[in-house]
Coordinates of N, CA and C in Angstrom, one line a residue:
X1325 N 96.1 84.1 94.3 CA 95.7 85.5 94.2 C 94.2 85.6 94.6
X1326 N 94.1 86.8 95.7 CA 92.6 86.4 96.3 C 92.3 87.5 96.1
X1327 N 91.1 87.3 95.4 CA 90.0 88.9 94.8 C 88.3 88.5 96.0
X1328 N 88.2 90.6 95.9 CA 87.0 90.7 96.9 C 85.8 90.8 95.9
X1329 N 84.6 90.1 96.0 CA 83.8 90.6 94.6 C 82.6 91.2 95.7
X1330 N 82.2 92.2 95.4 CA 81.2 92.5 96.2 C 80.4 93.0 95.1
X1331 N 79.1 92.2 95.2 CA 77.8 92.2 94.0 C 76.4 91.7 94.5
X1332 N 75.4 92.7 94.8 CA 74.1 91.9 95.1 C 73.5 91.1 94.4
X1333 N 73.5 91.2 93.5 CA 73.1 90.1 92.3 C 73.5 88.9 92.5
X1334 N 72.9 87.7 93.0 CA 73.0 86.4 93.9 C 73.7 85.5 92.8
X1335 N 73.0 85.7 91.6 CA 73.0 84.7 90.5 C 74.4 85.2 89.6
X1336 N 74.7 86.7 89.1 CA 75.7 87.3 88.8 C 76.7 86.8 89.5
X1337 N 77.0 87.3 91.1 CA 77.9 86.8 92.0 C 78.6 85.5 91.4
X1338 N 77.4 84.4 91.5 CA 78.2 82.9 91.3 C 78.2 82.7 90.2
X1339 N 78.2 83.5 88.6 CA 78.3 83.6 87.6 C 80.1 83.7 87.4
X1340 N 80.4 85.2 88.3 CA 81.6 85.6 88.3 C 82.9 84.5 88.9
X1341 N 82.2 84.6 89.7 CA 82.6 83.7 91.3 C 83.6 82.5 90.5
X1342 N 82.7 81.5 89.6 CA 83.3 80.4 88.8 C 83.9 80.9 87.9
X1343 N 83.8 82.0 86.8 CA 85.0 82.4 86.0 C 86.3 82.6 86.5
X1344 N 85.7 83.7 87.5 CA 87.5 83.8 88.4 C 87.8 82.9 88.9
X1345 N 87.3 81.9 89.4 CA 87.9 80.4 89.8 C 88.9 79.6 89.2
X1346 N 88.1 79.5 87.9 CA 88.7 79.1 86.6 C 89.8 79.6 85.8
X1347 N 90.3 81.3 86.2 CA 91.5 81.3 85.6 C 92.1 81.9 87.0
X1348 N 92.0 81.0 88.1 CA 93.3 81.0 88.8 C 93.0 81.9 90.0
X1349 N 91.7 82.1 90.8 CA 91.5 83.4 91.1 C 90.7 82.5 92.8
X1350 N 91.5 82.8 93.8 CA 90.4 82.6 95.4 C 89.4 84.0 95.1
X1351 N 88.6 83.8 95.6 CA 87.2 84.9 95.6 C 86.5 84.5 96.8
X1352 N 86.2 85.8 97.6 CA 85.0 85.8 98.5 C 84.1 86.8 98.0
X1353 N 82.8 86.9 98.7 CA 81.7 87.2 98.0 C 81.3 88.4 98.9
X1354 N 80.5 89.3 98.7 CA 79.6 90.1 99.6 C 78.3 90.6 98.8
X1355 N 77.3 90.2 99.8 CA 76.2 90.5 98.7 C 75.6 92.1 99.3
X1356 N 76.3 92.9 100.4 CA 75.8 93.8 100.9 C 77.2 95.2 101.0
X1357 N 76.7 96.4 101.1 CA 77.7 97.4 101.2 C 78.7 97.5 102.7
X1358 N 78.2 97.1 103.6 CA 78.8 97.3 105.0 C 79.4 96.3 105.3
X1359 N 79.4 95.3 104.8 CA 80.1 93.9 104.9 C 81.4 93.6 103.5
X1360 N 80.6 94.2 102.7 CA 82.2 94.9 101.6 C 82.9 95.6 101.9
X1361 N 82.4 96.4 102.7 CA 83.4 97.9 103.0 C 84.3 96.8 104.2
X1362 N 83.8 96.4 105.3 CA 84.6 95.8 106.1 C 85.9 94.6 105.4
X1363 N 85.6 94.0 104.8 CA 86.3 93.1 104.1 C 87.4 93.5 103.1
X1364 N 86.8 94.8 102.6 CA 87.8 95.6 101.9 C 89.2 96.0 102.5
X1365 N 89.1 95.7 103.6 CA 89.8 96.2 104.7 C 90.8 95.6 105.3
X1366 N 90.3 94.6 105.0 CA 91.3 92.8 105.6 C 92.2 93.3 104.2
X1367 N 93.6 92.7 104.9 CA 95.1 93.3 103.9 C 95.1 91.4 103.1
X1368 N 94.5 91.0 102.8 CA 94.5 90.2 102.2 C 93.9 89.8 100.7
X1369 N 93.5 90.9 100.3 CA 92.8 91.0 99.0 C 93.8 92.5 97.9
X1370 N 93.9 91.7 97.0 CA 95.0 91.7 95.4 C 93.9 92.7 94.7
X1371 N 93.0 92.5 94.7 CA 91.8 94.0 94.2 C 90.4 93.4 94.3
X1372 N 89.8 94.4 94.3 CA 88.2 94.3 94.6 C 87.3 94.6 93.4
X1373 N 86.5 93.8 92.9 CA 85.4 93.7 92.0 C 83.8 94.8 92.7
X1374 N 83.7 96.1 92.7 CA 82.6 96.5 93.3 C 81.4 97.3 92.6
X1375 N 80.0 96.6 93.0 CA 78.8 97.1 92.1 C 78.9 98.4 93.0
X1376 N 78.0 99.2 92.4 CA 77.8 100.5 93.1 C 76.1 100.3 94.1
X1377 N 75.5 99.6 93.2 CA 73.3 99.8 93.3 C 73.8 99.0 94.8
X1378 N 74.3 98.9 95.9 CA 74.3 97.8 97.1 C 73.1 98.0 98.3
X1379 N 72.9 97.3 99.0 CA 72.2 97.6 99.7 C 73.0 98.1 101.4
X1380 N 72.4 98.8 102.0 CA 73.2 99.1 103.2 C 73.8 100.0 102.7
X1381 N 75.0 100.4 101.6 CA 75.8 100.9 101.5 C 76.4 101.2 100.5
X1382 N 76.1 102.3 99.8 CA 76.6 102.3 97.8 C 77.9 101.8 97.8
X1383 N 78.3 101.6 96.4 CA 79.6 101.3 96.2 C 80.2 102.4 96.3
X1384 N 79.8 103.7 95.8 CA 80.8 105.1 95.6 C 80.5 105.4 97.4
X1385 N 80.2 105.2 98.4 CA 80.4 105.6 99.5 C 81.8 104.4 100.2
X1386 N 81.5 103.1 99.8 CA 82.8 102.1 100.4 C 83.8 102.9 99.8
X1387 N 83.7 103.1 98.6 CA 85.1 103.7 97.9 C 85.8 104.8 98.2
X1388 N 84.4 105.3 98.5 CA 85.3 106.7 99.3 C 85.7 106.7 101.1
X1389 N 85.1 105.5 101.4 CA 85.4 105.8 102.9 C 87.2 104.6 102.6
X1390 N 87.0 104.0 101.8 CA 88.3 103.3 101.8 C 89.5 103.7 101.6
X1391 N 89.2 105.2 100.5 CA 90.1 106.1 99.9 C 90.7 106.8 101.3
X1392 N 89.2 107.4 101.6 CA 90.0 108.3 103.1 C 91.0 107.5 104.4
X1393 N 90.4 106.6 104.2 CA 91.4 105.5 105.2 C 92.8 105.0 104.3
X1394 N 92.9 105.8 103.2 CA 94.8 105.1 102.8 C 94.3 104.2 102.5
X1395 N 93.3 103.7 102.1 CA 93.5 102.0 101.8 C 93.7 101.9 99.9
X1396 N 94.8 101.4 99.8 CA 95.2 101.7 98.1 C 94.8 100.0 97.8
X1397 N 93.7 99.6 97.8 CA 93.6 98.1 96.9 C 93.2 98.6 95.9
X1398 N 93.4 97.9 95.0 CA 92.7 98.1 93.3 C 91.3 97.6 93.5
X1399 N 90.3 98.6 92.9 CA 89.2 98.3 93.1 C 88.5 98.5 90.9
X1400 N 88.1 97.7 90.7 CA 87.1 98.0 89.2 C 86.1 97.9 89.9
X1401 N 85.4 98.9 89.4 CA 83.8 99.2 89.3 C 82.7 98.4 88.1
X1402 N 81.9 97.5 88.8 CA 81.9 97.0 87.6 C 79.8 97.1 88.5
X1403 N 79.3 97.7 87.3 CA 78.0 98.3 87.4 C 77.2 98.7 86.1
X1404 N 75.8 99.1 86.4 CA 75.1 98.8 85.1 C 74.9 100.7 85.0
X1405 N 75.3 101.3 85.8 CA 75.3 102.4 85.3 C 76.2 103.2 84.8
X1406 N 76.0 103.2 83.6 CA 77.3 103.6 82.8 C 76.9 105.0 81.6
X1407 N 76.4 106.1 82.4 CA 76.6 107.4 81.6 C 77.8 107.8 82.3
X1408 N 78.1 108.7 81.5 CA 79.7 109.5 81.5 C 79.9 110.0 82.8
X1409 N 79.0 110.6 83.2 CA 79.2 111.1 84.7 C 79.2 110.5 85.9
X1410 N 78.2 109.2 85.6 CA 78.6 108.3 86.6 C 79.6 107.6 86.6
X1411 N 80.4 107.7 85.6 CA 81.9 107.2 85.3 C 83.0 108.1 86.0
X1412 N 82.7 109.6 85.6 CA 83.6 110.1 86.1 C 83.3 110.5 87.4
X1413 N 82.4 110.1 88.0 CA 82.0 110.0 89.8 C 82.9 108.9 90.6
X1414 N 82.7 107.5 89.7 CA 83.4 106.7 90.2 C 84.9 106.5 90.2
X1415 N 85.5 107.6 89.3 CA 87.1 107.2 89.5 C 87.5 108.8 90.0
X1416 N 86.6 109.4 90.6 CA 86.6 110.5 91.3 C 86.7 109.9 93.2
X1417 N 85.5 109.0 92.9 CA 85.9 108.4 94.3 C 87.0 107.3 94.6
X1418 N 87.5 107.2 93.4 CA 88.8 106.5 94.1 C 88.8 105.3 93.0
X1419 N 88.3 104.7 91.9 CA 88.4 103.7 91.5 C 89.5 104.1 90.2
X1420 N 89.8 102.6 90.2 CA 91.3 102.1 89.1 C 90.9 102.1 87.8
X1421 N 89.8 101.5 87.6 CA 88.6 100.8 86.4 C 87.3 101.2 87.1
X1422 N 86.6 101.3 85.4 CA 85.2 101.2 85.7 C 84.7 100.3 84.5
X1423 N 83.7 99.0 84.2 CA 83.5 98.3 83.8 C 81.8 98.5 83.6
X1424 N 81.1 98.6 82.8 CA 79.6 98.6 82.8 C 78.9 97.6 82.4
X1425 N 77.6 97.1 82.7 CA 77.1 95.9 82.4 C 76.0 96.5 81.7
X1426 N 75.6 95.6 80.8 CA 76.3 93.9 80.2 C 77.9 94.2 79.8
X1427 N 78.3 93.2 79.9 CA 79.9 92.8 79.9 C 80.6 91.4 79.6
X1428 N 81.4 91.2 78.9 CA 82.1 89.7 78.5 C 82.7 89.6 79.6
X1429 N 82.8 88.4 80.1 CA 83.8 87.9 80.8 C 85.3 88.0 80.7
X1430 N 85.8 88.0 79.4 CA 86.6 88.0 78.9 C 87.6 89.5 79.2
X1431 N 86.7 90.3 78.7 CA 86.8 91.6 78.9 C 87.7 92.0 80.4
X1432 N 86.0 91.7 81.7 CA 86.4 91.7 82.7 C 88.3 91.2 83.2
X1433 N 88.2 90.2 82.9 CA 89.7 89.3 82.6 C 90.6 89.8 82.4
X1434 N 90.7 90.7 81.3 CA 91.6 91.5 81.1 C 91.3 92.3 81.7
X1435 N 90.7 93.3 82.3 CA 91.0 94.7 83.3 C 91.4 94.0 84.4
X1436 N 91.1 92.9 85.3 CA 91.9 92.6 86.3 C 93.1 92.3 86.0
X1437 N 93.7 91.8 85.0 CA 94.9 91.4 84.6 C 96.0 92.7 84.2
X1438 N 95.5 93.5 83.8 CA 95.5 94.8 83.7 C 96.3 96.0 84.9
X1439 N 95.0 95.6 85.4 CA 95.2 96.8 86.9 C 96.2 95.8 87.7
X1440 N 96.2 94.4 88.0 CA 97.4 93.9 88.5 C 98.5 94.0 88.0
X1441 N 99.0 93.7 86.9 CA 100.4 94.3 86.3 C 100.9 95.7 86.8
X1442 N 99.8 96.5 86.5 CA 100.1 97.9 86.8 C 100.3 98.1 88.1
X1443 N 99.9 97.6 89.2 CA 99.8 97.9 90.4 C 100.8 97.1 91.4
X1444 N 101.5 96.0 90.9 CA 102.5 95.7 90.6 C 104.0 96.1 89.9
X1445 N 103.6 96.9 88.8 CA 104.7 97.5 88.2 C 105.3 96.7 87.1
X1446 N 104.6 96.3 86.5 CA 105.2 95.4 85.2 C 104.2 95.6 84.0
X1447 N 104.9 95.2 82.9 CA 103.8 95.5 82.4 C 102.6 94.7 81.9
X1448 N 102.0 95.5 80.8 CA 100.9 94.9 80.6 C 100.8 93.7 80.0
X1449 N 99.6 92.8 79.0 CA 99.6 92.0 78.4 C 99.2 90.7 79.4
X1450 N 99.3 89.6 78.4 CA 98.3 88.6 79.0 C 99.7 87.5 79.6
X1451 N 101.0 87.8 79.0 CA 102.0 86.9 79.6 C 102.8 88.1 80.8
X1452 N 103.2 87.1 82.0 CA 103.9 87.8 83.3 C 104.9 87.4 82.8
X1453 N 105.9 88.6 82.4 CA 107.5 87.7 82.5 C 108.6 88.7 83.6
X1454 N 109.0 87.9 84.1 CA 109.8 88.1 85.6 C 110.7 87.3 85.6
X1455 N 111.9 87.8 85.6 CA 113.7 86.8 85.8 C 113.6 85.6 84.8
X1456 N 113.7 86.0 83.6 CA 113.8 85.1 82.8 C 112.5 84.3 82.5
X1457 N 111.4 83.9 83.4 CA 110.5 83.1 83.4 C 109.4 83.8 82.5
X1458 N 108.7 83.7 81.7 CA 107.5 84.2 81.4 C 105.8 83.2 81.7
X1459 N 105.4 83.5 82.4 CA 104.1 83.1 82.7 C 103.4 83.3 81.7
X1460 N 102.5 82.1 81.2 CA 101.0 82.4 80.0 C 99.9 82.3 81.2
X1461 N 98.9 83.2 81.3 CA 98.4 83.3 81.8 C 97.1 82.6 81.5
X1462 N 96.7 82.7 79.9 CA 96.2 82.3 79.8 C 95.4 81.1 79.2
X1463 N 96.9 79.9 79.0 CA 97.3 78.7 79.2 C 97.8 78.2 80.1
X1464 N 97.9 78.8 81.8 CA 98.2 78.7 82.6 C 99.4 78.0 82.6
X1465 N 100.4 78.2 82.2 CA 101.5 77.5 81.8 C 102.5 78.5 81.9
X1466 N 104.4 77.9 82.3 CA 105.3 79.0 82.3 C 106.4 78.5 81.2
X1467 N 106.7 79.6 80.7 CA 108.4 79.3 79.3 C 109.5 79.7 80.3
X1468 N 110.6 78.8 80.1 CA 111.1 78.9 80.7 C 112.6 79.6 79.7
X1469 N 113.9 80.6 80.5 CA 114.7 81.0 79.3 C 114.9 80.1 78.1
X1470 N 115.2 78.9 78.1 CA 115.3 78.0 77.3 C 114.1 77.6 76.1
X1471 N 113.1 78.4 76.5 CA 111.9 78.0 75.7 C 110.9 76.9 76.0
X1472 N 111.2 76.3 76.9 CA 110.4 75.3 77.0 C 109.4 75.6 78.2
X1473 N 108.4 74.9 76.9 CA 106.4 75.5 77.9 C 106.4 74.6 78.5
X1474 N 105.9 74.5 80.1 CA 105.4 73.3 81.3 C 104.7 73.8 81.7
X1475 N 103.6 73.0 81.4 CA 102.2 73.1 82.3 C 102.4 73.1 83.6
X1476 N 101.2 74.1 84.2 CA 100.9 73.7 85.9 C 100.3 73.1 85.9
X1477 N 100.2 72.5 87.3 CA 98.8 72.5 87.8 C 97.7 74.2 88.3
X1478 N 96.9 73.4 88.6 CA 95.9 74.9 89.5 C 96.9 75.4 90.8
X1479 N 97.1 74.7 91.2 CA 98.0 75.5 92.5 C 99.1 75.8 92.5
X1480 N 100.3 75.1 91.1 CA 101.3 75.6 91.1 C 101.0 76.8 90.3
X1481 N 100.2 77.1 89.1 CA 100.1 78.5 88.6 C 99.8 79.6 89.7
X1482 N 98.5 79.2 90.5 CA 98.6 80.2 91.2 C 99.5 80.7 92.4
X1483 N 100.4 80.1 93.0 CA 101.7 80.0 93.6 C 102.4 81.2 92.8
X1484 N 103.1 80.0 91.9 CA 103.5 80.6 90.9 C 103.8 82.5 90.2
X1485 N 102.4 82.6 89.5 CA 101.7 84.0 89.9 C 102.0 84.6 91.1
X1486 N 101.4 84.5 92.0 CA 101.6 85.5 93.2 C 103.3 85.6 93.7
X1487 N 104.4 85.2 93.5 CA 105.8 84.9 93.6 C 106.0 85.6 92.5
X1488 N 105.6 85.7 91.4 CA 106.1 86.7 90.2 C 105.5 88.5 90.4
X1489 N 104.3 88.5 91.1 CA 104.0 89.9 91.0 C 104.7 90.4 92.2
X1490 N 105.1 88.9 93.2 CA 105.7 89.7 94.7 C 107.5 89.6 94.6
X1491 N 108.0 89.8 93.3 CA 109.7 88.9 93.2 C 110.0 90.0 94.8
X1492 N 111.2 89.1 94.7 CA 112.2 89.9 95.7 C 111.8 89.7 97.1
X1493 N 110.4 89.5 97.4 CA 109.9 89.7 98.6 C 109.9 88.6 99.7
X1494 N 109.8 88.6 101.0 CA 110.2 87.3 102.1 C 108.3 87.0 101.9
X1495 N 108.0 85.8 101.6 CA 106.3 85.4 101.7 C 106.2 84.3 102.4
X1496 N 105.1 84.5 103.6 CA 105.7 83.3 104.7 C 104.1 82.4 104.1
X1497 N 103.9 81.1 104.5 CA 103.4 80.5 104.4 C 102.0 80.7 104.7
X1498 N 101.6 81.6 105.7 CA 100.4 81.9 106.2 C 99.5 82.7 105.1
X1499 N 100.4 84.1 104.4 CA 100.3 84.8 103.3 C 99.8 84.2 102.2
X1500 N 101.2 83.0 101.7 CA 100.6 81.6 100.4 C 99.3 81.1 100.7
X1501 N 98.6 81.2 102.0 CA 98.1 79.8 102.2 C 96.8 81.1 101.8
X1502 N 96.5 82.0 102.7 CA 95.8 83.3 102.2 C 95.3 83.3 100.8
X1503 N 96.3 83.2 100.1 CA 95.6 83.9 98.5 C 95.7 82.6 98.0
X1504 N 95.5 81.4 98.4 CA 94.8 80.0 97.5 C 93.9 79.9 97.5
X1505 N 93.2 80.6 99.1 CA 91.6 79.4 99.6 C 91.0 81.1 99.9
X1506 N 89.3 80.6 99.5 CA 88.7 81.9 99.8 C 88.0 81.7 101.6
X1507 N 87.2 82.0 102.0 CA 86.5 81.8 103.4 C 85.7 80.2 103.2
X1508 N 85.8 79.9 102.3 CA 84.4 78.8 102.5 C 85.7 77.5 102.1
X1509 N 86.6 77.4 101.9 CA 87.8 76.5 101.7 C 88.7 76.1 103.0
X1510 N 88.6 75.0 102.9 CA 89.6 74.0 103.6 C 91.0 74.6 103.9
X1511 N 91.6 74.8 104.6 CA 92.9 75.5 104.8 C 94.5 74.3 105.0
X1512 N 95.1 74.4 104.4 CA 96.4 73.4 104.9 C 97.7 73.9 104.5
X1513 N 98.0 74.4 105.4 CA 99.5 75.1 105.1 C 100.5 74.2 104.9
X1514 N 100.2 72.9 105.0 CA 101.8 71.9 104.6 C 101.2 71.4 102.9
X1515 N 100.2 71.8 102.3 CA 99.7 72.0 100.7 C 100.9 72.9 100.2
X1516 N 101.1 74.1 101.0 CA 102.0 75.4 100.4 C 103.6 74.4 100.3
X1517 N 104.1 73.5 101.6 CA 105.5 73.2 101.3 C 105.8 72.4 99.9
X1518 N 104.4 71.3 99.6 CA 104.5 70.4 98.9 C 104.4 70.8 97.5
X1519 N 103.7 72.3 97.1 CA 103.7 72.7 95.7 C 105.5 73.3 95.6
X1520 N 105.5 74.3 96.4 CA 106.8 74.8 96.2 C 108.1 74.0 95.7
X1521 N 107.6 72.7 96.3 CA 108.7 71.5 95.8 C 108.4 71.3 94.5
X1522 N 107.4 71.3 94.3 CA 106.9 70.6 92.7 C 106.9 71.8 91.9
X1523 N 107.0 72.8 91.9 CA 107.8 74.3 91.7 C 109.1 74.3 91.3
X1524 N 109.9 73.7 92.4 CA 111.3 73.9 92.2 C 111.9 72.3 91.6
X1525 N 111.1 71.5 91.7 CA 111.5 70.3 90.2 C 111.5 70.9 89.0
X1526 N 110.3 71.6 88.8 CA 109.9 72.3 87.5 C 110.8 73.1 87.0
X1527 N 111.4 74.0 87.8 CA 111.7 75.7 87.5 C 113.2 75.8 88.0
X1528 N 113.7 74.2 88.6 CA 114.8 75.0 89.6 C 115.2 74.9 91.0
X1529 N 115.9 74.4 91.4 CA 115.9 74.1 93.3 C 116.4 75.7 94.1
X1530 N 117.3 76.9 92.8 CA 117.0 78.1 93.5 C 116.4 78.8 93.0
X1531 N 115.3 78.5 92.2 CA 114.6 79.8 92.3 C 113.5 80.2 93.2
X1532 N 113.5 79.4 94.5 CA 112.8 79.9 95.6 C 113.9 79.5 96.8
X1533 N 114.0 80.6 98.0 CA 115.2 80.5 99.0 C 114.2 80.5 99.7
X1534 N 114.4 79.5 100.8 CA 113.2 78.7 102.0 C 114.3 80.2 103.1
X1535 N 113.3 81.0 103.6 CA 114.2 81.7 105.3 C 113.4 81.2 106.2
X1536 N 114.2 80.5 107.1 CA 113.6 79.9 107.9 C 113.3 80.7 109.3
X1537 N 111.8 80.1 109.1 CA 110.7 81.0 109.9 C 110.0 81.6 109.6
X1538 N 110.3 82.2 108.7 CA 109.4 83.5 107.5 C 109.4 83.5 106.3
X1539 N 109.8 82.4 105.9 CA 109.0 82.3 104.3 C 109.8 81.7 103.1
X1540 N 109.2 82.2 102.2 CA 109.6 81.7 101.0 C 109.8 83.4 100.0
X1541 N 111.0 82.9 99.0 CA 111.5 84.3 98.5 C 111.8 83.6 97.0
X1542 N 111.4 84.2 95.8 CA 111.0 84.0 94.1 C 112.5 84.9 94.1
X1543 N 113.4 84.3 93.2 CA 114.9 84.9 93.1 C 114.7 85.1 91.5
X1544 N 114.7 86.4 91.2 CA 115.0 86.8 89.6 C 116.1 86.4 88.8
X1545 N 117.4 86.9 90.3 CA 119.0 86.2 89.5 C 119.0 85.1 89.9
X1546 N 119.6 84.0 89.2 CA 120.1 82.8 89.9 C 121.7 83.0 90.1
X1547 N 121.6 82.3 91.1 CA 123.8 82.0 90.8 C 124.3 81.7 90.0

């Protein structure tokens, strides 16, 4: 799952940067408004983390030029100005969440976790459960109907994850390979065949249908 964080704040940034890392999260960075707004833009980002104070380019201006362009990513506003009206400015211009600093991490955590369920269509809370499977999110670990908890690893959770919020759907390899690694990461698409195997020891040899040429498909019913 790959999130946009765009935040001037050098030190905040790589504050955030490693928490979302750590529960499962690719992140690229923007430390400026016209280079966020651009990147906001690439169909490759699950939602965007955006300060407003930016340089080049406020946050409530990206938001609104992204709004006018149809672009529906989930965006939290996560900024230190937090009277009421600059609250209701920001979800006037288009945002999902607004978040004000100082702030727990924790907190943060759950509003992304939050606005993805929702925007997805499932519901809320800190476990994903999809076709029998329930994901802990926050033991990164999945129950399976039978009850039995198996640990991931880091890349089978996040696999994992992104195949539960996308069920039903054809996801080709290039897509997978997208929401593991952020810009500054190594890329290897034959990493995607060798988790999905270690996937389907775990979970099942159908709960993923290989279409060849275009992808991989998360099956809710089994046969």
């Amino acid at each position: 799952m790959r999130l946009l964080l765009v935040e001037d704040d050098r030190d905040l940034a790589r504050l955030l940067k490693k928490n979302l890392e750590k529960a499962g999260y690719a992140v690229d960075v923007s430390h400026d408004g016209v280079e966020g707004e651009y990147l906001g833009n690439e169909a490759v980002y699950e939602l965007a983390i955006l300060d407003l104070g930016l340089p080049q380019r406020s946050g409530i201006s990206i938001l609104q030029n992204w709004r006018a362009q149809q672009n529906t990513l989930p965006v939290l506003i996560l900024t230190a100005r937090d009277a009421w009206y600059e609250k209701v400015d920001g979800f006037k211009a288009g945002a999902d969440d607004y978040l004000a600093k100082p702030f727990h991490i924790e907190e943060l955590l759950a509003r992304i976790n939050a606005l993805l369920h929702r925007f997805h269509q499932l519901p809320g809370g800190h476990q994903l459960q999809v076709g029998g499977l329930t994901l802990d999110e926050d033991h990164q670990q999945v129950i399976t109907e039978n009850g039995e908890r198996i640990d991931l690893t880091g890349v089978e959770f996040k696999l994992l994850r992104y195949f539960l919020l996308h069920r039903g759907q054809v996801i080709s390899k290039s897509t997978l390979n997208d929401q593991l690694y952020d810009f500054d990461s190594d890329k290897d698409s034959n990493v995607i065949e060798v988790y999905i195997n270690h996937l389907r020891r775990k979970l099942g040899k159908d709960r993923f249908e290989t279409r060849r040429g275009q992808g991989y498909v998360f099956k809710e019913e089994l046969p």
